[in-house]
Coordinates of C-alpha atoms in Angstrom, one line a residue:
Chain A
M1 CA 21.7 -11.6 45.7
S2 CA 21.6 -13.2 42.3
D3 CA 18.7 -15.3 43.4
G4 CA 16.8 -12.3 44.4
K5 CA 17.4 -10.7 41.0
V6 CA 16.1 -13.8 39.1
V7 CA 12.9 -13.8 41.2
S8 CA 12.2 -10.1 40.6
E9 CA 12.8 -10.5 36.9
T10 CA 10.4 -13.5 36.7
K11 CA 7.9 -11.5 38.7
S12 CA 8.0 -8.6 36.3
N13 CA 7.6 -10.6 33.2
A14 CA 5.2 -13.2 34.4
V15 CA 1.6 -12.9 33.1
T16 CA -0.9 -12.5 35.9
M17 CA -4.6 -12.1 36.1
N18 CA -4.1 -8.4 36.3
D19 CA -2.8 -8.4 32.7
F20 CA -6.2 -9.5 31.4
D21 CA -8.5 -6.6 30.8
C22 CA -12.0 -7.8 30.1
S23 CA -13.4 -4.5 29.0
F24 CA -10.7 -4.1 26.4
K25 CA -11.6 -7.5 25.0
T26 CA -15.2 -6.4 24.7
E27 CA -14.2 -3.1 23.1
L28 CA -11.9 -4.8 20.6
S29 CA -14.5 -7.4 19.6
K30 CA -16.9 -4.7 18.5
V31 CA -14.6 -3.4 15.9
A32 CA -15.4 -4.4 12.3
G33 CA -12.9 -7.0 11.0
V34 CA -12.2 -8.5 14.5
E35 CA -15.3 -10.8 14.5
N36 CA -13.3 -13.9 13.8
L37 CA -10.5 -13.3 16.3
K38 CA -12.0 -15.9 18.7
F39 CA -11.4 -18.6 16.0
C40 CA -7.7 -18.3 16.2
Y41 CA -6.3 -21.6 17.5
Q42 CA -2.7 -20.5 17.7
C43 CA -1.4 -22.6 14.8
G44 CA 1.2 -20.0 14.0
T45 CA 0.8 -19.9 10.2
C46 CA 0.7 -16.1 10.4
T47 CA 4.1 -15.8 12.1
A48 CA 5.6 -18.5 9.9
D49 CA 4.7 -16.7 6.8
C50 CA 5.3 -13.1 8.0
P51 CA 8.0 -11.2 6.2
I52 CA 8.5 -8.9 9.2
A53 CA 8.7 -11.8 11.7
R54 CA 11.5 -13.4 9.6
V55 CA 13.8 -10.5 10.3
C56 CA 12.4 -9.2 13.6
K57 CA 12.1 -11.4 16.7
D58 CA 9.9 -8.7 18.4
F59 CA 7.1 -9.1 15.9
R60 CA 5.1 -12.2 16.3
P61 CA 1.5 -12.0 14.9
R62 CA 0.5 -15.2 16.6
T63 CA 1.5 -13.8 20.0
I64 CA -0.3 -10.6 19.4
M65 CA -3.5 -12.6 18.4
H66 CA -3.2 -14.5 21.7
M67 CA -2.7 -11.4 23.7
A68 CA -5.7 -9.8 21.9
Q69 CA -7.9 -12.8 22.7
L70 CA -6.9 -12.5 26.4
G71 CA -7.4 -8.7 26.5
M72 CA -3.8 -8.0 27.4
K73 CA -4.0 -4.3 26.7
E74 CA -1.0 -2.9 28.5
R75 CA 1.3 -5.5 27.1
I76 CA 0.1 -5.0 23.6
F77 CA 0.6 -1.3 23.8
E78 CA 3.8 -1.3 25.8
D79 CA 6.1 -1.1 22.7
E80 CA 6.0 -0.5 18.9
K81 CA 5.1 -4.0 18.0
I82 CA 1.6 -3.4 16.6
W83 CA 3.1 -0.7 14.3
L84 CA 5.5 -3.1 12.7
C85 CA 2.8 -4.9 10.6
A86 CA 3.4 -4.1 6.9
A87 CA -0.2 -4.9 6.0
C88 CA 1.1 -7.2 3.2
F89 CA -1.9 -9.5 4.0
T90 CA 0.0 -12.7 3.6
C91 CA -1.3 -13.9 6.9
V92 CA -4.9 -12.9 6.0
D93 CA -4.7 -15.0 2.9
H94 CA -3.1 -18.0 4.7
C95 CA -5.0 -18.1 8.0
P96 CA -6.9 -21.5 8.1
Q97 CA -9.5 -20.0 10.5
G98 CA -10.3 -17.0 8.4
V99 CA -9.0 -14.5 10.9
D100 CA -8.4 -11.1 9.5
I101 CA -5.1 -10.7 11.3
A102 CA -4.1 -7.5 9.6
G103 CA -7.6 -6.2 10.5
V104 CA -7.1 -7.1 14.2
L105 CA -3.8 -5.2 14.1
R106 CA -5.4 -2.2 12.4
A107 CA -8.1 -2.3 15.2
L108 CA -5.4 -2.4 17.9
R109 CA -3.7 0.6 16.3
N110 CA -7.0 2.5 16.2
L111 CA -7.5 1.8 19.9
A112 CA -3.8 2.8 20.7
V113 CA -4.4 6.1 18.9
K114 CA -7.5 6.7 21.0
E115 CA -5.2 6.5 24.0
G116 CA -2.8 9.0 22.4
K117 CA -0.2 6.3 21.3
I118 CA 0.5 7.2 17.7
P119 CA 3.8 7.2 15.8
K120 CA 4.9 10.7 14.7
T121 CA 4.7 9.7 11.0
F122 CA 1.0 9.1 11.2
V123 CA 0.4 12.5 13.0
E124 CA 2.1 14.2 10.1
I125 CA 0.1 12.3 7.5
K126 CA -3.2 13.2 9.3
N127 CA -2.3 16.9 9.5
N128 CA -1.3 16.9 5.8
I129 CA -4.6 15.4 4.8
L130 CA -6.6 17.9 6.9
K131 CA -4.6 20.7 5.3
S132 CA -4.3 19.7 1.7
G133 CA -6.4 16.6 1.2
L134 CA -3.2 14.7 0.3
A135 CA -1.0 12.5 2.7
Y136 CA 2.1 14.5 1.8
N137 CA 2.9 18.1 1.8
I138 CA 3.9 18.6 -1.8
P139 CA 6.3 21.6 -2.1
D140 CA 5.4 24.3 -4.7
I141 CA 8.6 23.8 -6.5
R142 CA 7.6 20.2 -7.2
K143 CA 4.2 21.4 -8.4
R144 CA 5.9 23.8 -10.8
K145 CA 8.3 21.1 -12.0
R146 CA 5.4 18.9 -12.9
V147 CA 4.1 21.5 -15.4
E148 CA 7.6 22.0 -16.8
K149 CA 7.8 18.3 -17.5
G150 CA 4.5 18.5 -19.4
L151 CA 2.4 16.9 -16.7
P152 CA -1.0 18.5 -15.9
E153 CA -1.1 20.9 -13.1
L154 CA -1.7 19.3 -9.7
P155 CA -5.2 20.4 -8.7
E156 CA -5.9 21.9 -5.3
A157 CA -8.2 19.5 -3.4
N158 CA -11.3 20.9 -1.6
S159 CA -9.6 20.7 1.8
Q160 CA -12.5 22.5 3.5
E161 CA -14.9 19.8 2.5
I162 CA -12.4 17.0 3.4
S163 CA -11.6 18.3 6.9
K164 CA -15.3 18.9 7.4
L165 CA -16.0 15.2 6.7
L166 CA -13.1 14.0 8.9
N167 CA -14.4 16.2 11.7
F168 CA -17.8 14.7 11.4
V169 CA -16.3 11.3 11.7
A170 CA -14.3 12.4 14.8
E171 CA -17.3 14.1 16.4
S172 CA -19.5 11.0 15.9
K173 CA -17.0 8.9 17.9
K174 CA -16.9 11.1 21.0
P175 CA -18.6 9.5 23.9
K176 CA -22.0 10.9 24.4
T177 CA -22.3 13.0 27.5
E178 CA -25.9 12.1 28.3
S179 CA -26.6 8.6 29.4
N180 CA -28.9 6.5 27.2
Chain B
M1 CA -11.5 -1.9 -30.4
A2 CA -13.2 1.1 -28.7
D3 CA -10.7 3.3 -27.0
L4 CA -10.5 2.8 -23.2
K5 CA -11.3 5.6 -20.9
Y6 CA -10.6 6.0 -17.2
L7 CA -10.8 8.5 -14.4
F8 CA -7.1 8.8 -13.5
F9 CA -6.7 8.7 -9.7
L10 CA -3.1 9.9 -9.1
G11 CA -2.8 9.5 -5.3
C12 CA -0.3 11.3 -3.1
V13 CA 3.0 9.6 -3.3
I14 CA 3.4 9.8 -7.0
P15 CA 3.2 13.6 -7.4
Y16 CA 5.2 13.9 -4.2
R17 CA 8.2 11.7 -5.1
V18 CA 7.7 9.3 -8.0
A19 CA 6.9 11.5 -11.0
S20 CA 8.8 9.1 -13.3
F21 CA 6.0 6.5 -12.8
E22 CA 3.4 9.0 -13.9
I23 CA 5.4 10.3 -16.8
S24 CA 6.2 6.9 -18.2
S25 CA 2.6 5.5 -17.6
R26 CA 1.0 8.5 -19.3
K27 CA 3.3 8.1 -22.3
V28 CA 2.8 4.4 -22.8
L29 CA -1.0 4.5 -22.2
E30 CA -1.4 7.3 -24.7
K31 CA 0.4 5.2 -27.3
L32 CA -1.8 2.3 -26.5
G33 CA -4.9 4.4 -27.1
V34 CA -6.0 4.9 -23.5
D35 CA -7.8 8.1 -22.6
L36 CA -7.2 9.4 -19.1
V37 CA -9.6 11.8 -17.6
E38 CA -8.1 14.0 -14.8
M39 CA -9.7 13.9 -11.4
P40 CA -9.2 17.4 -9.8
E41 CA -11.6 16.6 -7.0
A42 CA -9.6 13.7 -5.6
N43 CA -8.1 13.4 -2.1
C44 CA -5.9 10.8 -0.5
C45 CA -7.4 7.3 -1.0
G46 CA -7.6 6.9 2.8
L47 CA -5.2 4.0 3.3
P48 CA -2.6 5.9 5.4
L49 CA -5.3 6.8 7.9
D50 CA -6.7 3.3 8.2
S51 CA -4.2 2.7 11.0
V52 CA -5.3 5.9 12.8
D53 CA -9.0 5.6 12.4
H54 CA -10.8 3.1 10.2
D55 CA -13.8 5.3 9.6
S56 CA -11.6 8.2 8.4
M57 CA -10.2 5.8 5.7
L58 CA -13.7 4.8 4.7
I59 CA -14.9 8.4 4.3
L60 CA -11.8 9.5 2.3
A61 CA -12.1 6.5 -0.1
A62 CA -15.9 7.0 -0.4
R63 CA -15.5 10.7 -1.3
N64 CA -13.3 9.7 -4.2
L65 CA -15.7 7.0 -5.4
C66 CA -18.6 9.5 -5.4
F67 CA -16.9 11.5 -8.1
A68 CA -16.3 8.4 -10.2
E69 CA -19.9 7.4 -9.9
Q70 CA -21.0 10.9 -10.9
K71 CA -18.9 10.7 -14.0
G72 CA -19.8 7.1 -14.7
L73 CA -16.2 6.2 -15.4
D74 CA -14.0 3.3 -14.1
V75 CA -11.1 4.5 -12.0
M76 CA -7.5 3.7 -12.8
T77 CA -4.6 4.1 -10.3
L78 CA -0.9 3.6 -10.5
C79 CA -0.6 2.9 -6.8
P80 CA -1.7 -0.5 -5.7
G81 CA -2.4 0.8 -2.2
C82 CA -4.9 3.3 -3.7
A83 CA -6.4 0.7 -6.0
G84 CA -6.8 -1.8 -3.1
T85 CA -8.4 0.7 -0.8
L86 CA -10.8 2.2 -3.3
R87 CA -11.8 -1.3 -4.5
K88 CA -12.4 -2.6 -1.0
V89 CA -14.6 0.3 0.0
N90 CA -16.5 0.2 -3.3
K91 CA -17.2 -3.5 -2.5
L92 CA -18.0 -2.9 1.1
V93 CA -20.5 -0.2 0.3
Q94 CA -22.1 -2.4 -2.3
E95 CA -22.4 -5.5 0.0
D96 CA -22.6 -4.2 3.5
K97 CA -25.8 -2.2 4.3
A98 CA -24.5 -1.0 7.7
V99 CA -21.3 0.3 6.2
K100 CA -23.2 2.0 3.4
E101 CA -25.6 3.7 5.8
K102 CA -22.7 4.9 8.0
I103 CA -20.7 6.3 5.1
N104 CA -23.7 8.0 3.5
G105 CA -24.6 9.5 6.9
Y106 CA -21.3 11.3 6.8
L107 CA -21.4 12.1 3.1
K108 CA -24.9 13.7 3.4
E109 CA -23.3 16.5 5.4
V110 CA -21.5 17.7 2.2
G111 CA -24.2 16.8 -0.3
L112 CA -22.6 13.6 -1.6
K113 CA -24.0 10.0 -1.9
L114 CA -22.4 6.7 -2.7
E115 CA -24.1 3.7 -4.3
G116 CA -21.2 1.3 -4.4
G117 CA -20.3 -1.2 -7.1
K118 CA -21.5 1.1 -9.9
I119 CA -18.0 1.6 -11.3
R120 CA -14.8 -0.5 -11.2
V121 CA -11.5 0.3 -9.7
R122 CA -8.5 -0.8 -11.9
H123 CA -4.8 -0.8 -11.2
L124 CA -2.5 -0.2 -14.1
I125 CA -1.5 -3.8 -14.3
Q126 CA -5.1 -4.8 -14.8
V127 CA -5.6 -2.1 -17.4
L128 CA -2.6 -3.5 -19.3
S129 CA -3.2 -7.2 -18.9
E130 CA -7.0 -7.4 -19.0
D131 CA -8.4 -4.3 -20.6
I132 CA -5.8 -3.5 -23.3
G133 CA -4.7 -7.2 -23.5
Y134 CA -1.5 -9.0 -24.5
D135 CA -2.2 -8.9 -28.2
K136 CA -2.3 -5.2 -28.5
I137 CA 0.7 -4.7 -26.3
K138 CA 2.6 -7.2 -28.4
Q139 CA 1.8 -5.3 -31.6
A140 CA 3.1 -2.1 -30.0
V141 CA 6.5 -3.7 -29.2
T142 CA 8.7 -2.5 -32.0
N143 CA 12.1 -2.8 -30.3
P144 CA 12.1 -6.0 -28.4
L145 CA 14.5 -6.1 -25.5
N146 CA 16.0 -9.5 -26.4
D147 CA 18.9 -10.7 -24.2
L148 CA 17.8 -8.5 -21.4
K149 CA 17.4 -10.5 -18.1
V150 CA 15.4 -8.7 -15.5
T151 CA 13.3 -9.7 -12.5
E152 CA 10.2 -8.5 -10.8
H153 CA 8.8 -7.4 -7.5
I154 CA 5.0 -7.3 -8.0
G155 CA 4.0 -5.7 -4.7
C156 CA 1.6 -7.0 -2.0
H157 CA -1.3 -4.8 -2.7
V158 CA -1.5 -5.8 -6.3
L159 CA -2.4 -9.4 -5.1
R160 CA -3.6 -9.4 -1.5
P161 CA -5.9 -9.8 0.3
K162 CA -7.3 -12.2 -2.2
K163 CA -10.8 -11.6 -1.0
Y164 CA -10.9 -8.0 -2.2
I165 CA -8.4 -8.1 -5.0
G166 CA -9.1 -11.3 -6.9
F167 CA -6.3 -10.7 -9.4
D168 CA -3.7 -13.3 -10.5
D169 CA -2.6 -16.0 -8.1
P170 CA -1.0 -14.4 -5.0
E171 CA 0.9 -17.7 -4.3
N172 CA 2.3 -17.9 -7.8
P173 CA 1.8 -14.7 -9.7
V174 CA 2.4 -14.9 -13.4
I175 CA 0.9 -11.8 -14.9
L176 CA 3.8 -9.3 -14.4
K177 CA 6.1 -12.0 -15.7
Q178 CA 4.1 -12.4 -18.8
L179 CA 3.9 -8.6 -19.3
I180 CA 7.7 -8.4 -19.0
E181 CA 8.1 -11.2 -21.5
L182 CA 6.0 -9.3 -24.0
T183 CA 8.8 -6.7 -24.2
G184 CA 11.2 -9.5 -25.2
A185 CA 13.0 -9.4 -21.9
Q186 CA 13.2 -12.5 -19.7
S187 CA 12.0 -12.4 -16.1
L188 CA 14.1 -14.5 -13.7
D189 CA 12.8 -16.1 -10.5
Y190 CA 14.4 -15.6 -7.2
M191 CA 13.9 -16.6 -3.6
Y192 CA 11.0 -14.9 -1.7
K193 CA 9.9 -13.1 -4.9
T194 CA 6.4 -12.4 -3.7
D195 CA 7.5 -11.0 -0.2
C196 CA 6.9 -7.5 1.0
C197 CA 9.5 -4.8 0.2
G198 CA 9.4 -3.3 3.7
A199 CA 8.2 0.1 2.7
P200 CA 5.1 0.2 4.9
I201 CA 7.1 0.4 8.1
V202 CA 9.4 3.2 6.9
G203 CA 8.8 5.9 9.5
V204 CA 8.1 3.3 12.3
N205 CA 11.3 1.3 12.1
D206 CA 13.5 2.4 9.2
K207 CA 16.4 0.0 9.9
L208 CA 14.1 -3.0 9.8
S209 CA 12.5 -1.8 6.5
L210 CA 15.9 -1.4 4.9
Q211 CA 16.9 -4.9 6.1
I212 CA 13.8 -6.4 4.5
A213 CA 14.4 -4.7 1.2
G214 CA 18.1 -5.5 1.4
D215 CA 17.4 -9.2 1.8
K216 CA 15.4 -9.1 -1.3
L217 CA 18.1 -7.3 -3.2
K218 CA 20.6 -9.9 -2.1
N219 CA 18.4 -12.6 -3.7
I220 CA 17.9 -10.6 -6.8
K221 CA 21.7 -10.1 -7.1
K222 CA 22.2 -13.8 -6.8
V223 CA 20.3 -14.5 -10.1
N224 CA 22.3 -11.7 -11.9
A225 CA 19.2 -9.7 -12.9
Q226 CA 20.1 -6.6 -14.9
A227 CA 17.1 -4.7 -13.5
L228 CA 14.2 -5.0 -11.1
I229 CA 10.7 -4.2 -12.5
T230 CA 8.0 -2.9 -10.2
V231 CA 4.4 -1.6 -10.6
C232 CA 4.1 0.2 -7.2
P233 CA 5.5 3.6 -6.3
F234 CA 6.3 2.6 -2.8
C235 CA 8.2 -0.6 -3.8
Q236 CA 10.1 1.3 -6.5
M237 CA 11.1 4.0 -4.0
M238 CA 12.1 1.3 -1.5
F239 CA 14.5 -0.4 -3.9
D240 CA 15.6 2.6 -6.0
T241 CA 15.6 5.8 -3.8
N242 CA 16.7 3.8 -0.7
Q243 CA 19.2 1.5 -2.5
R244 CA 22.2 3.5 -1.3
R245 CA 21.0 3.5 2.3
I246 CA 20.4 -0.3 2.0
E247 CA 24.0 -0.7 0.7
K248 CA 25.3 1.1 3.7
V249 CA 23.3 -0.9 6.3
L250 CA 24.1 -4.2 4.7
E251 CA 27.6 -3.2 3.7
E252 CA 27.1 -4.7 0.2
K253 CA 27.0 -3.1 -3.3
F254 CA 24.0 -3.8 -5.4
G255 CA 23.7 -1.2 -8.2
I256 CA 20.5 -2.7 -9.5
P257 CA 18.4 -0.3 -11.6
V258 CA 14.7 -0.4 -10.6
L259 CA 12.3 0.4 -13.4
H260 CA 8.6 1.0 -13.4
Y261 CA 7.0 -1.5 -15.8
P262 CA 5.8 1.3 -18.2
Q263 CA 9.4 2.4 -18.6
L264 CA 10.4 -1.1 -19.7
L265 CA 7.5 -1.4 -22.0
G266 CA 8.1 2.1 -23.3
L267 CA 11.7 1.2 -24.2
A268 CA 10.4 -1.9 -26.1
M269 CA 7.9 0.4 -27.9
G270 CA 10.8 2.5 -29.1
L271 CA 10.0 5.5 -27.0
D272 CA 12.8 8.0 -26.1
P273 CA 14.3 7.1 -22.6
K274 CA 14.0 10.7 -21.7
D275 CA 10.2 10.8 -22.4
L276 CA 10.0 7.8 -20.0
A277 CA 11.8 9.7 -17.3
M278 CA 14.6 7.1 -17.2
D279 CA 17.0 9.9 -16.2
Q280 CA 15.0 10.4 -12.9
L281 CA 15.9 7.0 -11.5
R282 CA 18.3 7.1 -8.6
V283 CA 20.2 4.0 -9.6
E284 CA 21.3 4.8 -13.1
A285 CA 20.0 2.5 -15.8
T286 CA 22.3 3.8 -18.6
S287 CA 24.4 0.7 -18.7
L288 CA 21.1 -1.2 -19.2
L289 CA 20.1 1.1 -22.1
N290 CA 23.5 0.6 -23.8
K291 CA 23.1 -3.1 -23.8
N292 CA 20.2 -2.8 -26.1

């Protein structure tokens, strides 16, 4: 019985050819900032210097870079790991191969969002920007308090123009229906 | 010296939760002869949407830069995240033709156009250290905070990525330390001084972010610093607003006041603590005020 259990666990965690998604690799490599990903030679400087990795064993930038090189889409997206990068850019400054590691993580997040995998906090921020132009929904009472404290009134952003621009961006990314 | 003039980009988090940073910065900059022009057209710098969609970040940043180009003024921000984002996009548009074309393609739809590189984007710490300069700040210090021992957390986006920021030495930053020393206070070193505060992952994994900030507070406590000085609204919130939560998670008392640098400078310039919004800090700094 116990033997059987071990075998099934090994089976579920083992990487197989099915984990490598070549089309994902191609899609990722087209994103700006990811160009140098292929230069990563797995030295591990990024993980060694990462302030998140120091306290969280589930976040290993080197592992994510390797998975990205191999196109392991499902495994990259299976948990919250890509959302744990703090974008402190320490790894970007230290990478001996000039890989924009934070840029690769950002690209992976963008692709995750396309698949509907987006943390709630980012949905809120996006909605706030569409509504008010600002990332946070600033309550009226706080706006009044500003003026009471002698600060200039908080201007209303042109949210129509802002959401118009963001909609243009979103529209331009939709796959074209006609074939080229 | 001609008076300095900037277009003041306020950003989102400061009016939302960190008014003390704005109040103290305006007060101190006014005293130092800096003219801030309001920017009513501004929107979010774009950084929070970079994780969702890179092009949305580009377009939000670009729209802000358009207004700065129209007015022909350098932009000043208090938030290093805003400064880094606006600076990066300003540089990208100037240097990368494809990015410029893409951005202007979108902007055309609302009648805007961006040249890129026509104006500069400055963070408060650059305005203080490079534009105003140490000499002028030194002259303004009338009540030096001698005997005060503080420490600093400079914030990642003030320094990195080096390629886009090009300010101070990210491996061994000295400028905030020098600015602190101009007030008469001493800035102590501590372990992992230049590391991230953990704020960017609040909302994704709160416990982890508190752990990261807590580890820093432990190292700060070890050197007996009387206060922590920051120049970023997110870092300040992480250490000040969240300090009680951190104490709970780590089961350790800290009680370390966290000041925005302009508050420290303002005190040394003899300004009223109330005018510097010292009363708005979550961890009370009254004991620190009494010591001087």
